[in-house]
mmCIF file of C-alpha atoms in Angstrom:
data_model
loop_
_atom_site.group_PDB
_atom_site.id
_atom_site.type_symbol
_atom_site.label_atom_id
_atom_site.label_comp_id
_atom_site.label_asym_id
_atom_site.label_seq_id
_atom_site.Cartn_x
_atom_site.Cartn_y
_atom_site.Cartn_z
ATOM 1 C CA MET A 1 -19.501 24.434 -26.313
ATOM 2 C CA CYS A 2 -16.683 26.904 -25.702
ATOM 3 C CA GLU A 3 -13.730 26.530 -28.057
ATOM 4 C CA LEU A 4 -10.827 28.899 -28.537
ATOM 5 C CA TYR A 5 -9.714 27.213 -31.772
ATOM 6 C CA SER A 6 -10.924 24.798 -34.394
ATOM 7 C CA LYS A 7 -9.776 21.198 -33.977
ATOM 8 C CA GLN A 8 -7.156 21.600 -36.716
ATOM 9 C CA ASP A 9 -5.808 24.837 -35.210
ATOM 10 C CA THR A 10 -5.608 23.224 -31.783
ATOM 11 C CA LEU A 11 -3.678 20.321 -33.310
ATOM 12 C CA ALA A 12 -1.340 22.702 -35.172
ATOM 13 C CA LEU A 13 -0.640 24.714 -31.995
ATOM 14 C CA ARG A 14 0.006 21.527 -30.054
ATOM 15 C CA ARG A 15 2.549 20.377 -32.658
ATOM 16 C CA LYS A 16 4.243 23.775 -32.510
ATOM 17 C CA HIS A 17 4.401 24.362 -28.755
ATOM 18 C CA ILE A 18 3.995 21.025 -26.920
ATOM 19 C CA GLY A 19 6.965 18.653 -26.605
ATOM 20 C CA PRO A 20 6.908 15.953 -29.324
ATOM 21 C CA SER A 21 7.269 13.147 -26.758
ATOM 22 C CA CYS A 22 3.930 14.197 -25.196
ATOM 23 C CA LYS A 23 1.702 11.824 -27.160
ATOM 24 C CA ILE A 24 -2.068 12.097 -27.528
ATOM 25 C CA PHE A 25 -4.660 9.350 -27.752
ATOM 26 C CA PHE A 26 -5.692 8.219 -31.266
ATOM 27 C CA ALA A 27 -2.944 10.257 -32.913
ATOM 28 C CA ALA A 28 -4.077 9.450 -36.476
ATOM 29 C CA ASP A 29 -7.437 11.119 -35.800
ATOM 30 C CA PRO A 30 -7.387 12.619 -32.299
ATOM 31 C CA ILE A 31 -10.576 13.258 -30.362
ATOM 32 C CA LYS A 32 -10.981 16.805 -29.054
ATOM 33 C CA ILE A 33 -12.726 16.661 -25.685
ATOM 34 C CA VAL A 34 -14.399 19.840 -24.426
ATOM 35 C CA ARG A 35 -16.661 18.574 -21.623
ATOM 36 C CA ALA A 36 -17.162 15.544 -19.370
ATOM 37 C CA GLN A 37 -19.740 14.345 -16.846
ATOM 38 C CA ARG A 38 -19.412 11.217 -14.698
ATOM 39 C CA GLN A 39 -18.500 8.324 -17.059
ATOM 40 C CA TYR A 40 -19.038 10.263 -20.296
ATOM 41 C CA MET A 41 -16.871 12.617 -22.337
ATOM 42 C CA PHE A 42 -18.049 14.925 -25.137
ATOM 43 C CA ASP A 43 -16.216 16.262 -28.179
ATOM 44 C CA GLU A 44 -16.597 19.679 -29.808
ATOM 45 C CA LYS A 45 -19.536 18.397 -31.876
ATOM 46 C CA GLY A 46 -21.397 17.100 -28.842
ATOM 47 C CA GLU A 47 -20.621 13.441 -29.608
ATOM 48 C CA GLN A 48 -20.809 11.348 -26.415
ATOM 49 C CA TYR A 49 -18.106 8.806 -25.558
ATOM 50 C CA LEU A 50 -18.009 6.241 -22.769
ATOM 51 C CA ASP A 51 -14.680 6.929 -21.047
ATOM 52 C CA CYS A 52 -12.772 3.644 -20.829
ATOM 53 C CA ILE A 53 -9.333 5.296 -20.730
ATOM 54 C CA ASN A 54 -9.078 7.560 -17.690
ATOM 55 C CA ASN A 55 -7.809 6.031 -14.470
ATOM 56 C CA VAL A 56 -7.932 9.396 -12.702
ATOM 57 C CA ALA A 57 -11.613 10.401 -12.681
ATOM 58 C CA HIS A 58 -12.171 7.832 -9.955
ATOM 59 C CA VAL A 59 -15.656 8.941 -8.871
ATOM 60 C CA GLY A 60 -16.623 10.313 -12.294
ATOM 61 C CA HIS A 61 -15.736 13.443 -14.219
ATOM 62 C CA CYS A 62 -16.817 16.718 -12.606
ATOM 63 C CA HIS A 63 -18.637 15.006 -9.750
ATOM 64 C CA PRO A 64 -20.843 17.770 -8.282
ATOM 65 C CA GLU A 65 -19.766 17.095 -4.683
ATOM 66 C CA VAL A 66 -16.080 17.252 -5.614
ATOM 67 C CA VAL A 67 -16.561 20.418 -7.689
ATOM 68 C CA LYS A 68 -18.549 22.024 -4.866
ATOM 69 C CA ALA A 69 -15.856 21.225 -2.281
ATOM 70 C CA ALA A 70 -13.130 22.687 -4.522
ATOM 71 C CA MET A 71 -15.073 25.887 -5.243
ATOM 72 C CA LYS A 72 -16.079 26.416 -1.617
ATOM 73 C CA GLN A 73 -12.498 26.096 -0.360
ATOM 74 C CA MET A 74 -11.010 28.072 -3.259
ATOM 75 C CA GLU A 75 -13.270 31.018 -2.356
ATOM 76 C CA LEU A 76 -12.078 30.839 1.247
ATOM 77 C CA LEU A 77 -8.342 30.037 1.220
ATOM 78 C CA ASN A 78 -5.664 28.251 -0.753
ATOM 79 C CA THR A 79 -2.128 28.685 0.466
ATOM 80 C CA ASN A 80 1.218 27.166 1.354
ATOM 81 C CA SER A 81 0.760 23.963 3.365
ATOM 82 C CA ARG A 82 3.146 25.143 6.104
ATOM 83 C CA PHE A 83 0.358 27.179 7.673
ATOM 84 C CA LEU A 84 -1.764 25.404 10.272
ATOM 85 C CA HIS A 85 -5.057 24.303 8.707
ATOM 86 C CA ASP A 86 -7.754 21.744 9.583
ATOM 87 C CA ASN A 87 -8.232 20.179 6.122
ATOM 88 C CA ILE A 88 -4.841 18.479 5.914
ATOM 89 C CA VAL A 89 -5.076 16.902 9.381
ATOM 90 C CA GLU A 90 -8.722 15.886 8.890
ATOM 91 C CA TYR A 91 -7.786 14.173 5.638
ATOM 92 C CA ALA A 92 -4.733 12.476 7.196
ATOM 93 C CA LYS A 93 -6.925 11.178 10.027
ATOM 94 C CA ARG A 94 -9.558 9.774 7.662
ATOM 95 C CA LEU A 95 -6.992 8.323 5.272
ATOM 96 C CA CYS A 96 -5.124 6.528 8.060
ATOM 97 C CA ALA A 97 -8.428 5.062 9.297
ATOM 98 C CA THR A 98 -8.580 3.067 6.023
ATOM 99 C CA LEU A 99 -5.090 1.589 6.587
ATOM 100 C CA PRO A 100 -3.548 -0.883 9.069
ATOM 101 C CA GLU A 101 -2.777 0.760 12.412
ATOM 102 C CA LYS A 102 1.000 0.981 12.025
ATOM 103 C CA LEU A 103 0.655 3.056 8.839
ATOM 104 C CA SER A 104 -0.101 6.338 10.557
ATOM 105 C CA VAL A 105 2.221 9.105 9.281
ATOM 106 C CA CYS A 106 1.439 11.037 6.081
ATOM 107 C CA TYR A 107 3.538 13.133 3.716
ATOM 108 C CA PHE A 108 1.526 14.994 1.078
ATOM 109 C CA THR A 109 2.729 15.618 -2.464
ATOM 110 C CA ASN A 110 1.228 16.758 -5.781
ATOM 111 C CA SER A 111 1.528 13.558 -7.832
ATOM 112 C CA GLY A 112 2.098 9.816 -7.631
ATOM 113 C CA SER A 113 5.550 10.319 -9.136
ATOM 114 C CA GLU A 114 6.466 12.717 -6.327
ATOM 115 C CA ALA A 115 5.067 10.237 -3.805
ATOM 116 C CA ASN A 116 7.194 7.371 -5.131
ATOM 117 C CA ASP A 117 10.291 9.563 -5.248
ATOM 118 C CA LEU A 118 9.740 10.515 -1.610
ATOM 119 C CA ALA A 119 9.136 6.871 -0.683
ATOM 120 C CA LEU A 120 12.601 6.035 -2.041
ATOM 121 C CA ARG A 121 14.123 8.836 0.063
ATOM 122 C CA LEU A 122 12.372 7.520 3.192
ATOM 123 C CA ALA A 123 13.538 3.968 2.492
ATOM 124 C CA ARG A 124 17.145 5.000 1.873
ATOM 125 C CA GLN A 125 17.323 7.174 4.959
ATOM 126 C CA PHE A 126 15.850 4.457 7.200
ATOM 127 C CA ARG A 127 18.941 2.232 7.333
ATOM 128 C CA GLY A 128 21.322 4.149 5.130
ATOM 129 C CA HIS A 129 21.039 1.566 2.357
ATOM 130 C CA GLN A 130 20.860 2.475 -1.336
ATOM 131 C CA ASP A 131 19.754 -0.401 -3.591
ATOM 132 C CA VAL A 132 16.232 -0.979 -4.886
ATOM 133 C CA ILE A 133 14.577 -4.188 -6.074
ATOM 134 C CA THR A 134 11.867 -3.605 -8.670
ATOM 135 C CA LEU A 135 9.728 -5.917 -10.808
ATOM 136 C CA ASP A 136 10.214 -6.417 -14.523
ATOM 137 C CA HIS A 137 7.821 -4.311 -16.655
ATOM 138 C CA ALA A 138 7.164 -2.004 -13.663
ATOM 139 C CA TYR A 139 6.355 1.687 -13.991
ATOM 140 C CA HIS A 140 6.517 3.977 -10.944
ATOM 141 C CA GLY A 141 6.572 7.505 -12.362
ATOM 142 C CA HIS A 142 8.227 10.050 -14.642
ATOM 143 C CA LEU A 143 10.904 11.541 -12.345
ATOM 144 C CA THR A 144 14.511 10.562 -13.091
ATOM 145 C CA SER A 145 14.695 8.584 -9.834
ATOM 146 C CA LEU A 146 11.666 6.548 -10.935
ATOM 147 C CA ILE A 147 12.578 6.018 -14.582
ATOM 148 C CA GLU A 148 15.712 4.391 -13.126
ATOM 149 C CA ILE A 149 13.587 1.790 -11.322
ATOM 150 C CA SER A 150 10.944 1.369 -14.058
ATOM 151 C CA PRO A 151 11.931 -1.324 -16.586
ATOM 152 C CA TYR A 152 8.749 -0.419 -18.506
ATOM 153 C CA LYS A 153 10.526 2.860 -19.324
ATOM 154 C CA PHE A 154 14.286 2.399 -19.058
ATOM 155 C CA ARG A 155 14.302 -0.621 -21.362
ATOM 156 C CA LYS A 156 12.709 1.483 -24.073
ATOM 157 C CA GLY A 157 15.514 4.030 -23.977
ATOM 158 C CA LYS A 158 19.285 3.847 -24.247
ATOM 159 C CA ASP A 159 19.814 4.131 -20.504
ATOM 160 C CA LEU A 160 21.361 1.026 -19.057
ATOM 161 C CA LYS A 161 20.151 -0.330 -15.753
ATOM 162 C CA LYS A 162 21.870 1.449 -12.880
ATOM 163 C CA GLU A 163 24.064 -0.679 -10.586
ATOM 164 C CA PHE A 164 21.850 0.021 -7.556
ATOM 165 C CA VAL A 165 18.745 -1.327 -9.356
ATOM 166 C CA HIS A 166 17.860 -5.024 -9.301
ATOM 167 C CA VAL A 167 15.049 -6.403 -11.466
ATOM 168 C CA ALA A 168 13.041 -9.375 -10.199
ATOM 169 C CA PRO A 169 10.799 -11.443 -12.491
ATOM 170 C CA ILE A 170 7.192 -10.324 -12.553
ATOM 171 C CA PRO A 171 5.132 -12.870 -10.505
ATOM 172 C CA ASP A 172 2.929 -13.676 -13.485
ATOM 173 C CA THR A 173 1.485 -17.192 -13.433
ATOM 174 C CA TYR A 174 -0.005 -16.834 -16.918
ATOM 175 C CA ARG A 175 2.984 -15.956 -19.101
ATOM 176 C CA GLY A 176 5.820 -15.584 -16.594
ATOM 177 C CA LYS A 177 8.794 -17.743 -15.641
ATOM 178 C CA TYR A 178 6.718 -19.925 -13.281
ATOM 179 C CA ARG A 179 3.179 -20.590 -14.430
ATOM 180 C CA GLU A 180 -0.035 -21.961 -12.951
ATOM 181 C CA ASP A 181 1.119 -25.557 -13.529
ATOM 182 C CA HIS A 182 4.200 -25.021 -11.305
ATOM 183 C CA ALA A 183 4.110 -26.863 -7.975
ATOM 184 C CA ASP A 184 4.709 -23.700 -5.917
ATOM 185 C CA PRO A 185 4.891 -20.469 -7.984
ATOM 186 C CA THR A 186 4.649 -18.324 -4.829
ATOM 187 C CA SER A 187 7.907 -19.656 -3.373
ATOM 188 C CA ALA A 188 9.583 -19.836 -6.791
ATOM 189 C CA TYR A 189 8.992 -16.137 -7.527
ATOM 190 C CA ALA A 190 9.838 -15.062 -3.949
ATOM 191 C CA ASP A 191 13.071 -17.073 -4.100
ATOM 192 C CA GLU A 192 14.090 -15.021 -7.145
ATOM 193 C CA VAL A 193 14.019 -11.953 -4.874
ATOM 194 C CA LYS A 194 15.958 -13.852 -2.204
ATOM 195 C CA LYS A 195 18.654 -14.712 -4.782
ATOM 196 C CA ILE A 196 18.900 -11.039 -5.818
ATOM 197 C CA ILE A 197 19.442 -10.040 -2.175
ATOM 198 C CA GLU A 198 22.113 -12.707 -1.689
ATOM 199 C CA GLU A 199 23.901 -11.662 -4.886
ATOM 200 C CA ALA A 200 23.767 -7.978 -3.873
ATOM 201 C CA HIS A 201 25.270 -8.816 -0.481
ATOM 202 C CA LYS A 202 28.090 -10.771 -2.142
ATOM 203 C CA ASN A 203 28.914 -7.620 -4.106
ATOM 204 C CA GLY A 204 28.930 -5.500 -0.970
ATOM 205 C CA ARG A 205 25.623 -3.795 -1.739
ATOM 206 C CA LYS A 206 22.732 -3.204 0.686
ATOM 207 C CA ILE A 207 19.015 -3.302 -0.075
ATOM 208 C CA ALA A 208 17.001 -0.203 0.848
ATOM 209 C CA ALA A 209 13.649 -1.246 -0.612
ATOM 210 C CA PHE A 210 11.536 -3.588 -2.641
ATOM 211 C CA ILE A 211 8.910 -1.615 -4.573
ATOM 212 C CA ALA A 212 5.909 -3.017 -6.401
ATOM 213 C CA GLU A 213 2.393 -2.096 -7.337
ATOM 214 C CA SER A 214 0.059 -4.205 -5.216
ATOM 215 C CA MET A 215 -1.158 -5.493 -8.570
ATOM 216 C CA GLN A 216 0.912 -4.596 -11.602
ATOM 217 C CA SER A 217 -1.023 -2.370 -13.992
ATOM 218 C CA CYS A 218 1.337 -1.238 -16.790
ATOM 219 C CA GLY A 219 2.914 -4.693 -16.733
ATOM 220 C CA GLY A 220 -0.356 -6.301 -17.817
ATOM 221 C CA GLN A 221 -2.898 -6.358 -14.956
ATOM 222 C CA VAL A 222 -0.913 -9.029 -13.132
ATOM 223 C CA ILE A 223 -2.128 -10.332 -9.770
ATOM 224 C CA PRO A 224 0.685 -12.006 -7.778
ATOM 225 C CA PRO A 225 0.109 -15.522 -6.395
ATOM 226 C CA THR A 226 -1.168 -15.763 -2.809
ATOM 227 C CA GLY A 227 1.582 -15.370 -0.207
ATOM 228 C CA TYR A 228 4.171 -13.896 -2.573
ATOM 229 C CA PHE A 229 4.324 -10.462 -0.945
ATOM 230 C CA GLN A 230 4.527 -11.962 2.561
ATOM 231 C CA LYS A 231 7.607 -14.003 1.617
ATOM 232 C CA VAL A 232 9.231 -11.097 -0.235
ATOM 233 C CA ALA A 233 8.629 -8.763 2.709
ATOM 234 C CA GLU A 234 10.266 -11.299 5.031
ATOM 235 C CA TYR A 235 13.405 -11.539 2.866
ATOM 236 C CA VAL A 236 13.644 -7.772 2.292
ATOM 237 C CA ARG A 237 13.196 -6.857 5.964
ATOM 238 C CA ALA A 238 15.773 -9.459 6.999
ATOM 239 C CA ALA A 239 18.184 -7.609 4.684
ATOM 240 C CA GLY A 240 17.409 -4.283 6.385
ATOM 241 C CA GLY A 241 15.133 -3.033 3.619
ATOM 242 C CA VAL A 242 11.520 -1.919 3.533
ATOM 243 C CA PHE A 243 8.525 -2.915 1.426
ATOM 244 C CA ILE A 244 6.934 -0.103 -0.627
ATOM 245 C CA ALA A 245 3.429 -0.785 -1.965
ATOM 246 C CA ASP A 246 2.577 1.457 -4.910
ATOM 247 C CA GLU A 247 -1.197 2.049 -4.865
ATOM 248 C CA VAL A 248 -1.102 5.025 -7.247
ATOM 249 C CA GLN A 249 -3.226 3.250 -9.863
ATOM 250 C CA VAL A 250 -4.830 0.412 -7.918
ATOM 251 C CA GLY A 251 -5.924 2.001 -4.631
ATOM 252 C CA PHE A 252 -9.030 3.724 -3.261
ATOM 253 C CA GLY A 253 -11.462 0.815 -3.646
ATOM 254 C CA ARG A 254 -10.858 -0.045 -7.296
ATOM 255 C CA VAL A 255 -10.641 -3.750 -6.445
ATOM 256 C CA GLY A 256 -14.033 -3.624 -4.734
ATOM 257 C CA LYS A 257 -13.802 -5.813 -1.659
ATOM 258 C CA HIS A 258 -10.860 -3.907 -0.203
ATOM 259 C CA PHE A 259 -10.028 -0.211 -0.062
ATOM 260 C CA TRP A 260 -6.356 -0.942 -0.786
ATOM 261 C CA SER A 261 -5.181 -3.595 -3.211
ATOM 262 C CA PHE A 262 -2.428 -4.812 -0.871
ATOM 263 C CA GLN A 263 -5.212 -5.877 1.541
ATOM 264 C CA MET A 264 -6.143 -8.620 -0.939
ATOM 265 C CA HIS A 265 -2.951 -10.394 0.062
ATOM 266 C CA GLY A 266 -4.198 -11.032 3.598
ATOM 267 C CA GLU A 267 -4.261 -9.310 6.988
ATOM 268 C CA ASP A 268 -0.796 -10.654 7.800
ATOM 269 C CA PHE A 269 0.714 -8.507 5.032
ATOM 270 C CA VAL A 270 1.305 -4.836 5.868
ATOM 271 C CA PRO A 271 3.736 -2.758 3.755
ATOM 272 C CA ASP A 272 6.198 -0.380 5.424
ATOM 273 C CA ILE A 273 5.364 2.449 3.025
ATOM 274 C CA VAL A 274 2.283 2.981 0.840
ATOM 275 C CA THR A 275 2.185 5.506 -2.001
ATOM 276 C CA MET A 276 -0.971 6.865 -3.586
ATOM 277 C CA GLY A 277 -1.953 9.398 -6.228
ATOM 278 C CA LYS A 278 -4.185 9.533 -9.333
ATOM 279 C CA PRO A 279 -7.673 8.700 -7.960
ATOM 280 C CA MET A 280 -7.030 10.478 -4.651
ATOM 281 C CA GLY A 281 -8.147 13.874 -5.982
ATOM 282 C CA ASN A 282 -10.280 12.671 -8.913
ATOM 283 C CA GLY A 283 -7.962 14.537 -11.288
ATOM 284 C CA HIS A 284 -6.926 17.289 -8.878
ATOM 285 C CA PRO A 285 -3.142 17.163 -8.221
ATOM 286 C CA VAL A 286 -2.863 15.570 -4.795
ATOM 287 C CA ALA A 287 -0.940 12.490 -3.664
ATOM 288 C CA CYS A 288 0.459 10.994 -0.488
ATOM 289 C CA VAL A 289 3.025 8.731 1.155
ATOM 290 C CA VAL A 290 1.927 6.924 4.308
ATOM 291 C CA THR A 291 4.443 5.160 6.514
ATOM 292 C CA THR A 292 5.261 4.071 10.075
ATOM 293 C CA LYS A 293 6.372 6.306 12.938
ATOM 294 C CA GLU A 294 9.726 4.503 13.006
ATOM 295 C CA ILE A 295 10.513 5.277 9.364
ATOM 296 C CA ALA A 296 9.219 8.857 9.708
ATOM 297 C CA GLU A 297 11.444 9.470 12.750
ATOM 298 C CA ALA A 298 14.484 8.117 10.916
ATOM 299 C CA PHE A 299 13.719 10.473 8.018
ATOM 300 C CA CYS A 300 13.461 13.422 10.413
ATOM 301 C CA SER A 301 16.745 12.477 12.116
ATOM 302 C CA SER A 302 18.653 13.360 8.936
ATOM 303 C CA GLY A 303 18.102 17.002 9.866
ATOM 304 C CA MET A 304 16.737 17.794 6.424
ATOM 305 C CA GLU A 305 13.286 19.378 6.444
ATOM 306 C CA TYR A 306 10.690 17.932 4.070
ATOM 307 C CA PHE A 307 8.938 20.837 2.419
ATOM 308 C CA ASN A 308 6.341 20.639 -0.350
ATOM 309 C CA THR A 309 4.766 24.027 -1.079
ATOM 310 C CA TYR A 310 1.382 22.789 -2.268
ATOM 311 C CA GLY A 311 1.304 19.186 -1.053
ATOM 312 C CA GLY A 312 -1.917 18.832 0.954
ATOM 313 C CA ASN A 313 -2.929 22.485 0.528
ATOM 314 C CA PRO A 314 -6.444 23.440 1.741
ATOM 315 C CA VAL A 315 -8.109 23.059 -1.677
ATOM 316 C CA SER A 316 -6.412 19.748 -2.498
ATOM 317 C CA SER A 317 -7.338 18.384 0.918
ATOM 318 C CA ALA A 318 -10.966 19.532 0.536
ATOM 319 C CA VAL A 319 -11.159 17.798 -2.847
ATOM 320 C CA ALA A 320 -9.612 14.613 -1.460
ATOM 321 C CA LEU A 321 -12.070 14.614 1.457
ATOM 322 C CA ALA A 322 -14.972 14.945 -0.981
ATOM 323 C CA VAL A 323 -13.654 11.963 -2.974
ATOM 324 C CA LEU A 324 -13.622 9.830 0.200
ATOM 325 C CA ASP A 325 -17.207 10.935 0.903
ATOM 326 C CA VAL A 326 -18.384 9.978 -2.588
ATOM 327 C CA ILE A 327 -16.693 6.562 -2.466
ATOM 328 C CA GLU A 328 -18.493 5.860 0.800
ATOM 329 C CA ASN A 329 -21.867 7.524 0.158
ATOM 330 C CA GLU A 330 -22.322 6.034 -3.306
ATOM 331 C CA ASP A 331 -21.012 2.571 -2.356
ATOM 332 C CA LEU A 332 -18.435 2.684 -5.138
ATOM 333 C CA GLN A 333 -16.576 -0.324 -3.723
ATOM 334 C CA GLY A 334 -19.789 -2.320 -4.000
ATOM 335 C CA ASN A 335 -20.209 -0.939 -7.513
ATOM 336 C CA ALA A 336 -16.680 -2.034 -8.448
ATOM 337 C CA THR A 337 -17.448 -5.534 -7.187
ATOM 338 C CA ARG A 338 -20.807 -5.804 -8.989
ATOM 339 C CA VAL A 339 -19.892 -4.147 -12.289
ATOM 340 C CA GLY A 340 -16.434 -5.725 -12.337
ATOM 341 C CA GLY A 341 -17.927 -9.171 -11.791
ATOM 342 C CA TYR A 342 -20.485 -8.576 -14.526
ATOM 343 C CA LEU A 343 -17.853 -7.337 -16.986
ATOM 344 C CA THR A 344 -15.539 -10.260 -16.194
ATOM 345 C CA GLU A 345 -18.352 -12.758 -16.920
ATOM 346 C CA LEU A 346 -19.099 -11.058 -20.260
ATOM 347 C CA LEU A 347 -15.394 -11.174 -21.173
ATOM 348 C CA LYS A 348 -15.181 -14.862 -20.284
ATOM 349 C CA LYS A 349 -18.042 -15.507 -22.703
ATOM 350 C CA GLN A 350 -16.023 -13.685 -25.376
ATOM 351 C CA LYS A 351 -13.028 -15.844 -24.531
ATOM 352 C CA ALA A 352 -15.079 -18.954 -25.274
ATOM 353 C CA LYS A 353 -15.916 -17.489 -28.702
ATOM 354 C CA HIS A 354 -12.545 -16.009 -29.732
ATOM 355 C CA THR A 355 -9.270 -17.958 -29.780
ATOM 356 C CA LEU A 356 -7.421 -14.620 -29.753
ATOM 357 C CA ILE A 357 -8.279 -14.234 -26.046
ATOM 358 C CA GLY A 358 -5.795 -16.214 -23.984
ATOM 359 C CA ASP A 359 -6.681 -15.006 -20.506
ATOM 360 C CA VAL A 360 -9.189 -12.821 -18.690
ATOM 361 C CA ARG A 361 -8.052 -11.837 -15.204
ATOM 362 C CA GLY A 362 -8.816 -9.283 -12.582
ATOM 363 C CA VAL A 363 -10.691 -8.278 -9.496
ATOM 364 C CA GLY A 364 -13.268 -5.512 -9.108
ATOM 365 C CA LEU A 365 -12.697 -2.916 -11.833
ATOM 366 C CA PHE A 366 -9.055 -3.919 -12.276
ATOM 367 C CA ILE A 367 -9.372 -6.230 -15.283
ATOM 368 C CA GLY A 368 -7.019 -7.388 -18.026
ATOM 369 C CA ILE A 369 -7.535 -9.241 -21.293
ATOM 370 C CA ASP A 370 -4.454 -11.069 -22.581
ATOM 371 C CA LEU A 371 -4.494 -11.536 -26.349
ATOM 372 C CA VAL A 372 -2.339 -14.348 -27.771
ATOM 373 C CA LYS A 373 -1.495 -15.759 -31.169
ATOM 374 C CA ASP A 374 -0.986 -19.242 -29.762
ATOM 375 C CA HIS A 375 -2.700 -20.645 -26.649
ATOM 376 C CA GLN A 376 0.044 -23.142 -25.891
ATOM 377 C CA ARG A 377 3.017 -20.816 -26.333
ATOM 378 C CA ARG A 378 1.034 -17.776 -25.171
ATOM 379 C CA THR A 379 2.715 -15.634 -27.812
ATOM 380 C CA PRO A 380 1.597 -11.998 -27.341
ATOM 381 C CA ALA A 381 -0.742 -10.779 -30.104
ATOM 382 C CA THR A 382 0.765 -7.304 -30.015
ATOM 383 C CA ALA A 383 -0.548 -5.896 -33.300
ATOM 384 C CA GLU A 384 -4.012 -7.286 -32.640
ATOM 385 C CA ALA A 385 -4.011 -5.776 -29.141
ATOM 386 C CA GLN A 386 -3.109 -2.339 -30.556
ATOM 387 C CA HIS A 387 -5.931 -2.682 -33.085
ATOM 388 C CA VAL A 388 -8.501 -3.571 -30.404
ATOM 389 C CA ILE A 389 -7.344 -0.717 -28.132
ATOM 390 C CA TYR A 390 -7.584 1.789 -30.985
ATOM 391 C CA LYS A 391 -11.064 0.605 -31.996
#
C-alpha cells in the first residue's frame, strides 16, 4: 500500500488546507481508503469494506475495461474538445440510441452540476422565460444557479427562496401531502404544479422549466405516482415551459428494467431535456445534456457560442464508451433487477420484524428504507436513521 502520510497526518493536513465545509464520511473516526476494486474498498491496513456509499463507481471501482480505455486514449491524445475527433460523436450516437428519438442533440460537460446549469440556460433561451418550478427537498447540484433551485440546500442556509423559483410538493404517497389512501394522488400532486403556474401568471411571471429527478434521490428515494409526470409536462408545456429530467443519480440502468428512470413512467412520457452525470464515466469527470433539435436551435439563435474546454474530450469519451460496453456486456441492468429484487425482499422481512421500519420502496438498485417513530403519524426517526447509516 502506497501512503504519503500516516492517517493522523493526512487528517491534520486536510483540516489545515481543505475547506471546513468539505465534510468526510464517518468524521468521528474517518476511514482512509487507499485502494478499491469492483464493489470493495480497502483501507491503509488492508481491511476490506463493501462499498454501499458510492453512487459514482457505476460498473465497479477500477473496472479493468474502463481503466484500459482511459490509458489507451491518454497515451494517444487528450485535448480541447473543439478539435474534430471520433470519440465524442461515437459516444453521442450510442447515447442517443438509448433515448427516445426526439432526444438527439448532446452537449458535453464535466459534471452533473454543469449539466443542470446548462439545462437551465437552454430552457430559458427557448422561449425567453425565466421562472423554474422545482420539487421540495430537491437537489440538482452545487453551482449557485442550482443551489437556488435546490430546497434540500437553500433551506439549510440563510438564503431566501428567489422570486423566480417555485417549489411544488414532492409527489410522495408515503409521507407527503397526498398519500396512498387518497382517491387520486397523481392528479392532486399535478394540480399543485398547475396552481403554481396559474399564480405565477397572475403575477406576470413566465415559466421556463419544471425540473425534477425522474425519481427523487436526496429527497428520500421517492417514486412519483403513475401518470404524474405526464400531467405535469402537459401543464408546463402549455405555459411555454420545458420539462427537464435529472438523471444524474438515477440513470444508466440503475433501475434495472429501463436504461433511464424516466422510462418507468411510460412510453408516452418524453422529457424535453435530460441531464446526466455521475455514473456516466464511472468516476471520471464527464456529463451530458441531451435535448431536442428545436431547443438546440433556439439556444444557437442567441448568437452565444457554447464552449466547454474539456467536455467530451477524447479520454472522457473513451471512458464513457467503455462504461456503456460494460453495462451491456455484463448485463448490469439484469443484475440491478435481480439483486435489487433480492435486497428488497430481505428488507421487507426486516420490516416485519422491526417496527422502526415504516416503508421499504424502490426499483432495481434504487432502494429506500423509511424509518419512523410512529407508523400512524409516520414521524421521521431522524436520530435512529443517522445511527443506522453510521453503523
